[in-house]
mmCIF file of C-alpha atoms and ligand atoms in Angstrom:
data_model
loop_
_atom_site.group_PDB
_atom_site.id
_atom_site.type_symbol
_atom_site.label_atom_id
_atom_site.label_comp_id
_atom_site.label_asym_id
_atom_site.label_seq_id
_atom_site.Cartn_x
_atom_site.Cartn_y
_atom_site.Cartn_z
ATOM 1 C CA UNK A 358 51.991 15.822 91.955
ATOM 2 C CA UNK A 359 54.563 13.758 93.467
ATOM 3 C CA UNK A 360 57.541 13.487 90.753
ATOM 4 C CA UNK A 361 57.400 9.557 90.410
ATOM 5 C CA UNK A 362 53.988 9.694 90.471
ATOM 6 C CA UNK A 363 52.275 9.049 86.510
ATOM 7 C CA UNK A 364 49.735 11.857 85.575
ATOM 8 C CA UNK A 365 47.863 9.700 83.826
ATOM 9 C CA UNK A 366 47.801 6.524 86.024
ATOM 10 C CA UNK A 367 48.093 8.085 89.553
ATOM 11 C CA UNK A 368 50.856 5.000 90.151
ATOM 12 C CA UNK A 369 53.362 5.493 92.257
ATOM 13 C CA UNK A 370 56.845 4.583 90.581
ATOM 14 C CA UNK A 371 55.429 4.835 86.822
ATOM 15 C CA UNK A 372 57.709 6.353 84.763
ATOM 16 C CA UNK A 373 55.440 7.377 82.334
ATOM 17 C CA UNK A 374 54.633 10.933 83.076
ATOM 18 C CA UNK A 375 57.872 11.778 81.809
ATOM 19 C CA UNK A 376 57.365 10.338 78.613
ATOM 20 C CA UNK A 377 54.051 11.362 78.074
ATOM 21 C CA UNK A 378 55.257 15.004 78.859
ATOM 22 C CA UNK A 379 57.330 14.427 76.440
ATOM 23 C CA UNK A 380 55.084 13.536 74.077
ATOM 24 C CA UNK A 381 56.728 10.682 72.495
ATOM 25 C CA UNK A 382 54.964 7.817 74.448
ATOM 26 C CA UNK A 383 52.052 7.757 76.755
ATOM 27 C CA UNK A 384 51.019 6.315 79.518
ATOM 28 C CA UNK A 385 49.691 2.869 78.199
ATOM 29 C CA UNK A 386 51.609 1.033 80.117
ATOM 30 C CA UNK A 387 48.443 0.450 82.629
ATOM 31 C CA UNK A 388 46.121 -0.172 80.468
ATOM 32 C CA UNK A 389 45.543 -4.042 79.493
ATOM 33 C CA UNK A 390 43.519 -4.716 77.033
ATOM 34 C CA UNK A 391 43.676 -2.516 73.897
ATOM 35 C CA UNK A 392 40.777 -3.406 71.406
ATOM 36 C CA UNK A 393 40.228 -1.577 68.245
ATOM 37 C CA UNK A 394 36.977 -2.276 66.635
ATOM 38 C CA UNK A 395 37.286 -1.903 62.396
ATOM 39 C CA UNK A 396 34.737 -1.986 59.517
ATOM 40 C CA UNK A 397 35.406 -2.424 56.158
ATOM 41 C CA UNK A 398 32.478 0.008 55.301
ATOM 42 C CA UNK A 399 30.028 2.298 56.837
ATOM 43 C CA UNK A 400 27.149 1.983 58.773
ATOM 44 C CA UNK A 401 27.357 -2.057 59.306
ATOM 45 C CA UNK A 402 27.049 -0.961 63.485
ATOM 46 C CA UNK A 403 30.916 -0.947 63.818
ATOM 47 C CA UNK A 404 30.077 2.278 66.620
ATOM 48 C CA UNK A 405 27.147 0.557 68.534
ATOM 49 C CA UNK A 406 29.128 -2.825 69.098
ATOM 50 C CA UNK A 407 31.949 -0.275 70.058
ATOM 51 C CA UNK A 408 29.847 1.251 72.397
ATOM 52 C CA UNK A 409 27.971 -1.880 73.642
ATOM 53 C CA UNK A 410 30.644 -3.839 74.299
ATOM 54 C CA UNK A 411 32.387 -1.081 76.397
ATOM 55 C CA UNK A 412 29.295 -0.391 78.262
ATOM 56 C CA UNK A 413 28.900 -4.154 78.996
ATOM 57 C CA UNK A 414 32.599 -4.962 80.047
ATOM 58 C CA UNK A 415 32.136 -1.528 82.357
ATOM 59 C CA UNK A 416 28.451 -3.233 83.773
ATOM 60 C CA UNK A 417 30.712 -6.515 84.293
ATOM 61 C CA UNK A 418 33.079 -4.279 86.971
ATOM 62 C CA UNK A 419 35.743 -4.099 84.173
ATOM 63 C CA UNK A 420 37.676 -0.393 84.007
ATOM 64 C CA UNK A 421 36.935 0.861 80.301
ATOM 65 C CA UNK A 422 38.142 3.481 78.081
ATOM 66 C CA UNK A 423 35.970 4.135 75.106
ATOM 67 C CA UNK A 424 37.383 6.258 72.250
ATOM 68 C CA UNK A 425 35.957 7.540 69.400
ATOM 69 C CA UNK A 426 38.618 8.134 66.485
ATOM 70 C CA UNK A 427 35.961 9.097 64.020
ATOM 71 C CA UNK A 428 36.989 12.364 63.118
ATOM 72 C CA UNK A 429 34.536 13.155 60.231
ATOM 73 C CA UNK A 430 31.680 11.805 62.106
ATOM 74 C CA UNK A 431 32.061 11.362 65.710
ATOM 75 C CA UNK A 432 28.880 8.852 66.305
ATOM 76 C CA UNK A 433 29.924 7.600 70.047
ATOM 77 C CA UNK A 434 28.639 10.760 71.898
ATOM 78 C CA UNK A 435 24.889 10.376 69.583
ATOM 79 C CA UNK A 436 25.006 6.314 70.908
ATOM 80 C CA UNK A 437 25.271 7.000 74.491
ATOM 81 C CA UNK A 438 23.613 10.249 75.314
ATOM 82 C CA UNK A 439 26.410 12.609 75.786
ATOM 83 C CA UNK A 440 25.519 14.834 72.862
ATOM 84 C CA UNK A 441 26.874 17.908 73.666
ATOM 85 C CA UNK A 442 29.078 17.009 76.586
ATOM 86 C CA UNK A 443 32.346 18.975 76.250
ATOM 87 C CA UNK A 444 35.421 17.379 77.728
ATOM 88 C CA UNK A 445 37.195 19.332 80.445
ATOM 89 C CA UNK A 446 41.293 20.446 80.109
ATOM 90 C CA UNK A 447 42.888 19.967 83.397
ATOM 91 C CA UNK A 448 46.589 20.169 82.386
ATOM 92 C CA UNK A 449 48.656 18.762 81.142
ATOM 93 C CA UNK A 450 45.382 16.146 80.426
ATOM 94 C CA UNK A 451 41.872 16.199 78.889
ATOM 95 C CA UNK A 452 39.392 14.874 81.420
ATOM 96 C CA UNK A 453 37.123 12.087 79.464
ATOM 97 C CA UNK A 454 33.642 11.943 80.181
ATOM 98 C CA UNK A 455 32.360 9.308 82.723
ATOM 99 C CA UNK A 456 29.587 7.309 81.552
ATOM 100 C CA UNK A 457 29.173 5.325 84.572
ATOM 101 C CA UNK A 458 31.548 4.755 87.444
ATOM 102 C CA UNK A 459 33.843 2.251 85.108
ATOM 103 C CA UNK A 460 33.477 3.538 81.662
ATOM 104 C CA UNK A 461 35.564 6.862 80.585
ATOM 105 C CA UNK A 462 34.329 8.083 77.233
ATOM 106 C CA UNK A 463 36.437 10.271 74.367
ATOM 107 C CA UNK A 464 35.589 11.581 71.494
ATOM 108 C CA UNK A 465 36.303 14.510 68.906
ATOM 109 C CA UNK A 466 32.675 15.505 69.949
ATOM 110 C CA UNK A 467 33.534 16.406 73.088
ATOM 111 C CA UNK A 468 36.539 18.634 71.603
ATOM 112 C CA UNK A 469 34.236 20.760 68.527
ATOM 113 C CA UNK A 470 32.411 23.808 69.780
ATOM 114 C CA UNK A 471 29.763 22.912 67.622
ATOM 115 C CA UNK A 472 28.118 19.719 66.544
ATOM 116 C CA UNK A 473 27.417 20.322 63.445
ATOM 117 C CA UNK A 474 30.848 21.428 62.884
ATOM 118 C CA UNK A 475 32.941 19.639 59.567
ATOM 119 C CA UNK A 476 36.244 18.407 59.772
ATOM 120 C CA UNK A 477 38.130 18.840 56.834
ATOM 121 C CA UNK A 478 41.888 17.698 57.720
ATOM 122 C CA UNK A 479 44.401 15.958 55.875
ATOM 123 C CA UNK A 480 46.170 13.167 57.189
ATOM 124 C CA UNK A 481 48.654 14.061 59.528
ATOM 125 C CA UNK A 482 46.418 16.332 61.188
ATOM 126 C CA UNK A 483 44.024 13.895 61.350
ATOM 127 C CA UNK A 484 46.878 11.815 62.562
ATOM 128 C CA UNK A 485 48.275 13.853 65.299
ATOM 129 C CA UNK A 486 44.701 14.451 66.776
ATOM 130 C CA UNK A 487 44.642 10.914 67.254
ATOM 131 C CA UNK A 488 47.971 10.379 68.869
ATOM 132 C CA UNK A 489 46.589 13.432 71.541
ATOM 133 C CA UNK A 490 43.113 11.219 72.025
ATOM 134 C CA UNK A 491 45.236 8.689 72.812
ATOM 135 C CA UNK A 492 48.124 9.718 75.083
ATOM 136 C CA UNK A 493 46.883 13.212 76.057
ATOM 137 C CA UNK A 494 43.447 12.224 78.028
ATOM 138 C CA UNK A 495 43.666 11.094 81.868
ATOM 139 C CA UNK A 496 42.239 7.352 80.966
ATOM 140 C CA UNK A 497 44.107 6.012 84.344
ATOM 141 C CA UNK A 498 44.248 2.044 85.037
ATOM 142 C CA UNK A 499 42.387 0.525 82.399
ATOM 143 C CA UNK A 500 41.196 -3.289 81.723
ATOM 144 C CA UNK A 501 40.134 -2.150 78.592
ATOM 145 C CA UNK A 502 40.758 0.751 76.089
ATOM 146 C CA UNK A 503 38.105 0.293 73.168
ATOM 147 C CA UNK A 504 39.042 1.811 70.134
ATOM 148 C CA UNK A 505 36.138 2.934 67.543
ATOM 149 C CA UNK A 506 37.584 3.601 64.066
ATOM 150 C CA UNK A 507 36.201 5.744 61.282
ATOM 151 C CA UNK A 508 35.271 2.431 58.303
ATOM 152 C CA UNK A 509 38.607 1.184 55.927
ATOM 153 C CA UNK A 510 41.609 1.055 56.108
ATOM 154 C CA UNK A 511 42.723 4.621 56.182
ATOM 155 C CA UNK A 512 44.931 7.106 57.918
ATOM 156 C CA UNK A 513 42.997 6.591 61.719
ATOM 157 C CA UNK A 514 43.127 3.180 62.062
ATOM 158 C CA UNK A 515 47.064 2.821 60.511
ATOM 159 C CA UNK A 516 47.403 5.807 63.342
ATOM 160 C CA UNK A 517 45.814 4.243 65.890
ATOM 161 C CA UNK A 518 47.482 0.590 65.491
ATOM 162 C CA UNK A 519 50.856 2.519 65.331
ATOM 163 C CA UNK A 520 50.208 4.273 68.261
ATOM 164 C CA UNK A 521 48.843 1.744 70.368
ATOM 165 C CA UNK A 522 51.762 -0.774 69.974
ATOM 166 C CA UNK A 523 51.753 -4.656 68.459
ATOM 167 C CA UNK A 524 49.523 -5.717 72.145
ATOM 168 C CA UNK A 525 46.342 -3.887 70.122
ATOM 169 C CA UNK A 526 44.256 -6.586 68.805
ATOM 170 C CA UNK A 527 41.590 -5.850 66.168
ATOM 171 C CA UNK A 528 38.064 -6.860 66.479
ATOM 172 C CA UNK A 529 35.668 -6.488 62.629
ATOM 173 C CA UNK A 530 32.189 -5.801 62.443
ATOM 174 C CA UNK A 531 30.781 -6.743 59.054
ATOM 175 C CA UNK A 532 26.907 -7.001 57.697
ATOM 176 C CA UNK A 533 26.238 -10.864 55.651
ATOM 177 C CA UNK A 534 25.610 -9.146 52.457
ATOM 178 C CA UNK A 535 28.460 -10.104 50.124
ATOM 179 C CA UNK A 536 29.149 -6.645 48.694
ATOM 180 C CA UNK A 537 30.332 -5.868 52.449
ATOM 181 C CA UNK A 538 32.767 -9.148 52.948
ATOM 182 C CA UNK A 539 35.559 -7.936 50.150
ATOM 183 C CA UNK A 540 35.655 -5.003 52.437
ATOM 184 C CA UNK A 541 36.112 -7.396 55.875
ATOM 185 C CA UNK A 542 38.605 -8.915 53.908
ATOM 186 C CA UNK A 543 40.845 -5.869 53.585
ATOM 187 C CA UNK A 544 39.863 -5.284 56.975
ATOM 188 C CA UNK A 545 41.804 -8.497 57.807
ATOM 189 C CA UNK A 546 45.059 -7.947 55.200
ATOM 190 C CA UNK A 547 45.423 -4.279 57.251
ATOM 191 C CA UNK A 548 45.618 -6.149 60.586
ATOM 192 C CA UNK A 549 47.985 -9.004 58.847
ATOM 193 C CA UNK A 550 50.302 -5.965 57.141
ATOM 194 C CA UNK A 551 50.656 -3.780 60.528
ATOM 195 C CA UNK A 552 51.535 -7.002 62.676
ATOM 196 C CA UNK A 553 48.427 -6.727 64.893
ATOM 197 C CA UNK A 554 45.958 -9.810 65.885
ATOM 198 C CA UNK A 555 42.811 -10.157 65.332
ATOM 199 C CA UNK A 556 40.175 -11.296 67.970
ATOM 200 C CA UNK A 557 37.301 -12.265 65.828
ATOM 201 C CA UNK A 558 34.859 -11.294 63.014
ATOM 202 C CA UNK A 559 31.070 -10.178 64.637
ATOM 203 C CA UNK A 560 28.488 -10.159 61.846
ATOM 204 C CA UNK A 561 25.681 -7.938 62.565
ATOM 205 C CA UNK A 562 22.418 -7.252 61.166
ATOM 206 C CA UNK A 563 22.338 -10.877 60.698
ATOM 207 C CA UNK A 564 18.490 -12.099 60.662
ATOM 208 C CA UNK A 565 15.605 -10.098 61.480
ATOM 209 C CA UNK A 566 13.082 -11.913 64.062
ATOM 210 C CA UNK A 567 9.943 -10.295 63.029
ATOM 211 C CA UNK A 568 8.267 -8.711 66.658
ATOM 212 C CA UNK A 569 4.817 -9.934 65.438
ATOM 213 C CA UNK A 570 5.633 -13.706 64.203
ATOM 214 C CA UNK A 571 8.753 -14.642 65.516
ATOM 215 C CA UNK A 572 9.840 -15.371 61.901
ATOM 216 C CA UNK A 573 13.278 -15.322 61.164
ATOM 217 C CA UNK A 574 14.142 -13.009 58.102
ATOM 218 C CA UNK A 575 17.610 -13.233 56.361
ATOM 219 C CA UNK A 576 17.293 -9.412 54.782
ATOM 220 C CA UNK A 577 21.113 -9.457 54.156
ATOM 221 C CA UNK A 578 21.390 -12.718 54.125
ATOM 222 C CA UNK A 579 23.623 -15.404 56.845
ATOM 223 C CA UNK A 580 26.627 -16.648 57.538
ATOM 224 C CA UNK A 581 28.815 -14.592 55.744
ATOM 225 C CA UNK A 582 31.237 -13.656 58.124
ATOM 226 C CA UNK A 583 31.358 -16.745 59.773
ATOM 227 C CA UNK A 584 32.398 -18.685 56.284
ATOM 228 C CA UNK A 585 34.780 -16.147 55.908
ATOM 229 C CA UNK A 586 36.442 -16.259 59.081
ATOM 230 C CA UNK A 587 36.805 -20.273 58.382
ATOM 231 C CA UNK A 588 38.445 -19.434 55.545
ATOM 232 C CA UNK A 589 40.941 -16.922 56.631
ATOM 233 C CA UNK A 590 41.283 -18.568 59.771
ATOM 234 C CA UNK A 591 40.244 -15.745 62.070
ATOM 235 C CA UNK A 592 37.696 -16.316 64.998
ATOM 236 C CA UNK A 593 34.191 -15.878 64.480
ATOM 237 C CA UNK A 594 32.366 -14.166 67.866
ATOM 238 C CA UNK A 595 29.138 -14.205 66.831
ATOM 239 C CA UNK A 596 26.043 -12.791 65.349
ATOM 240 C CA UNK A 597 23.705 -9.659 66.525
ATOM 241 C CA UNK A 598 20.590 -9.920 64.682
ATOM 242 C CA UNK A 599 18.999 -6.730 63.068
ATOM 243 C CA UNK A 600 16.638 -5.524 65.584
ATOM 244 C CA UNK A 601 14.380 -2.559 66.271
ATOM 245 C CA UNK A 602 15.774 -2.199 70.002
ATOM 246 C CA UNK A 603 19.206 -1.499 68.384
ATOM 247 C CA UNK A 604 18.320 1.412 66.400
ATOM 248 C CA UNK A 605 15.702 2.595 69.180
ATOM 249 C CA UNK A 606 18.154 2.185 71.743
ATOM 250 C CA UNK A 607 20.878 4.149 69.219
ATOM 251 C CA UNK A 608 18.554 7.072 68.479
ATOM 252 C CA UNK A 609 17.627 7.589 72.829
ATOM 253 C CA UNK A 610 21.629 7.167 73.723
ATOM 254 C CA UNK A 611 20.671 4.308 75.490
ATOM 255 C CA UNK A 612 22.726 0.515 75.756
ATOM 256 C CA UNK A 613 21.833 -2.612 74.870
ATOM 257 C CA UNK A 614 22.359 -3.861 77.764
ATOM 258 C CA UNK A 615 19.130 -2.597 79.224
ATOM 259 C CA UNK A 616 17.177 -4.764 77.225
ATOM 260 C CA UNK A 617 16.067 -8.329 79.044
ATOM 261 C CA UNK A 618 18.375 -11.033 80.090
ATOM 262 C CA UNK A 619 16.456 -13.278 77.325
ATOM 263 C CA UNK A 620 16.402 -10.798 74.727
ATOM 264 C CA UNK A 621 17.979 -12.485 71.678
ATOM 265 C CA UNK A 622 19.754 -8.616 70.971
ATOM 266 C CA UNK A 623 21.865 -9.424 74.917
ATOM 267 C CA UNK A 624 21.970 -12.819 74.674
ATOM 268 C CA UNK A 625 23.986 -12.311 71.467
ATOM 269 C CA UNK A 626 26.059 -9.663 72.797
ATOM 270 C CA UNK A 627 26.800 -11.582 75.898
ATOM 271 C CA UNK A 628 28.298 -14.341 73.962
ATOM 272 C CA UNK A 629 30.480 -11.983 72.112
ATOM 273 C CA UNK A 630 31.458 -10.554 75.859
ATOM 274 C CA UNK A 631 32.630 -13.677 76.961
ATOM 275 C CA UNK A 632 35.285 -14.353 73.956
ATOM 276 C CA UNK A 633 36.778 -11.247 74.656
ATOM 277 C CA UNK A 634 40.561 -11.583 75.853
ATOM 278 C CA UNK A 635 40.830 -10.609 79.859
ATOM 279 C CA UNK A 636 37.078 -11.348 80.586
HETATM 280 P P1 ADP B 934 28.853 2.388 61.772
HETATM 281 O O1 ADP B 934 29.622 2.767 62.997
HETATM 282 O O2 ADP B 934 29.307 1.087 61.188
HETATM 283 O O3 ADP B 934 28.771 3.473 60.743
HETATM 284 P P2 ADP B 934 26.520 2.603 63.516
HETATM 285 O O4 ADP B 934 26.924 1.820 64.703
HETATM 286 O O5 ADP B 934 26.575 4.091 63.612
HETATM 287 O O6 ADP B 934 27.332 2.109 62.221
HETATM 288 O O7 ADP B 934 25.064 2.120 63.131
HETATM 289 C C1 ADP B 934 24.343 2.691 62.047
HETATM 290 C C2 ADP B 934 22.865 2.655 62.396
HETATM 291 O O8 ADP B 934 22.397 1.312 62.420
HETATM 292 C C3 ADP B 934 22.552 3.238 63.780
HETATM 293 O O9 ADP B 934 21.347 3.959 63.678
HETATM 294 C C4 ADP B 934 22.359 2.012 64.661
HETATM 295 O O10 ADP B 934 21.467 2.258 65.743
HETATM 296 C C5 ADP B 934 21.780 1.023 63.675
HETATM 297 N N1 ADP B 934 22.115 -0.388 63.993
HETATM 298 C C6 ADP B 934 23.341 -0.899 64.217
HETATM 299 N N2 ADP B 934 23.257 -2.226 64.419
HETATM 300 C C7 ADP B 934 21.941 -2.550 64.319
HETATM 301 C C8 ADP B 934 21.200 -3.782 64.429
HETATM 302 N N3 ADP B 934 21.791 -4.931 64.659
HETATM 303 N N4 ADP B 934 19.846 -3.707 64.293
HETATM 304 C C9 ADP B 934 19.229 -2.523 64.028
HETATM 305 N N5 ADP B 934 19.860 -1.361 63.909
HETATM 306 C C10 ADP B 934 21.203 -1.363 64.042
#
């Protein structure tokens, strides 16, 4: 490799090889969007927009890094068939795993020898893992890097925002039930304390439209999020209703984006697309 050639990047003239060799900086400096997707609380779908949203910005001829920070339950690999993929060392970098030609996948899944493997690490190993996701895997010129965090506001995300610089911008997933908004709302103090903006609130599992009737049910009720994000001031993107095809399509490892144009599951996930910064 020629000497002012990046590792990472394959530019010529980068001068971030020699950082990243040093591992006190990686080579971000090519990627240019850095999104970090955040949940107050578990299983509210914070992975699956993760993963739908990279999949969809990849289908849209967009260069995307996915990564998986969720150390005690890496759920990326499960959402879009790579179960039991391993990632590949080619030194000094670990080689992610290509979804499709644009989207470059990472996760602690790859890394375990077995799935059903625990993690039990304290912070700053949990931290330092990170920091090697990160600035240690071959992610090249990105449009987007798309962060999925482990729910609150704990070590991973604080070591992911620090990592990733003041340019990350956070993007929360939330349910409407009200037990999960006090939970969106420390979502939004964390981004507010570590400096970094916030692209918009997505509520999900919002309305159920019943396959036989059409009938719209509110199971965890409606408009949550969005009354919250008027009130704090923070964009709302939009809402993904709770849908069979979502959990179908999350059990085969298969995107949403394979559903029809005129599914209400894409049309809703489109609209969230096109509010992202860069697109
Ligand atoms: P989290 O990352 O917040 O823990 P996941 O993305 O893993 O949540 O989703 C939890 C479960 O809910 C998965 O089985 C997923 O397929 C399902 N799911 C997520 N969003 C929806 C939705 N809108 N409708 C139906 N099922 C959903």
């Amino acid at each position: 490799m020629s000497e002012n050639k990046c590792g990472s990047c394959n530019v010529e003239g980068c001068k971030s090889r020699g950082k990243a060799d040093a591992k006190d900086k990686a080579c971000l400096d090519h990627i240019k969007n850095k999104l970090v997707v955040l949940s107050g609380k578990g299983g509210v779908g914070k992975s699956t927009v993760a993963a739908n949203l990279a999949v969809a910005l990849s289908e849209a001829g967009k260069k995307v890094g996915l990564l998986d920070v969720d150390v005690h339950g890496p759920s990326i690999p499960r959402l879009l068939g790579l179960k039991g993929k391993k990632a590949k060392l080619k030194e000094p970098w670990l080689i992610p795993i290509q979804w499709n030609e644009n989207l470059k996948v990472m996760s602690l899944g790859f890394l375990l020898p077995d799935d059903n493997e625990a993690v039990i690490w304290r912070g700053p190993v949990k931290g330092g893992l990170i920091k090697q996701l990160i600035e240690e895997v071959a992610w090249g010129n990105l449009d987007y890097l798309i962060v999925d965090c482990p729910p609150g506001t704990g070590d991973e995300p604080l070591s992911v925002m620090q990592i990733l610089g003041k340019d990350a911008k956070g993007i929360i997933v939330t349910t409407p039930q009200g037990v999960a908004i006090d939970d969106v709302r420390r979502s939004i103090t964390f981004c507010n304390k570590v400096e970094n903006p916030i692209v918009g609130i997505i509520e999900n599992m919002s309305g159920f439209v019943c396959p036989k009737c059409k009938e719209v049910s509110d199971i965890f009720g409606s408009g949550t999020g969005e009354a919250l994000a008027r009130e704090t001031g923070v964009k709302f993107l939009g809402r993904i209703p709770l849908d069979m095809e979502i959990a179908r399509a999350g059990d085969m490892g298969r995107a949403i984006t394979e559903l029809p144009e005129d599914h209400p599951v894409k049309k809703a996930l489109s609209k969230i697309v096109a509010q992202l910064p860069g697109v």
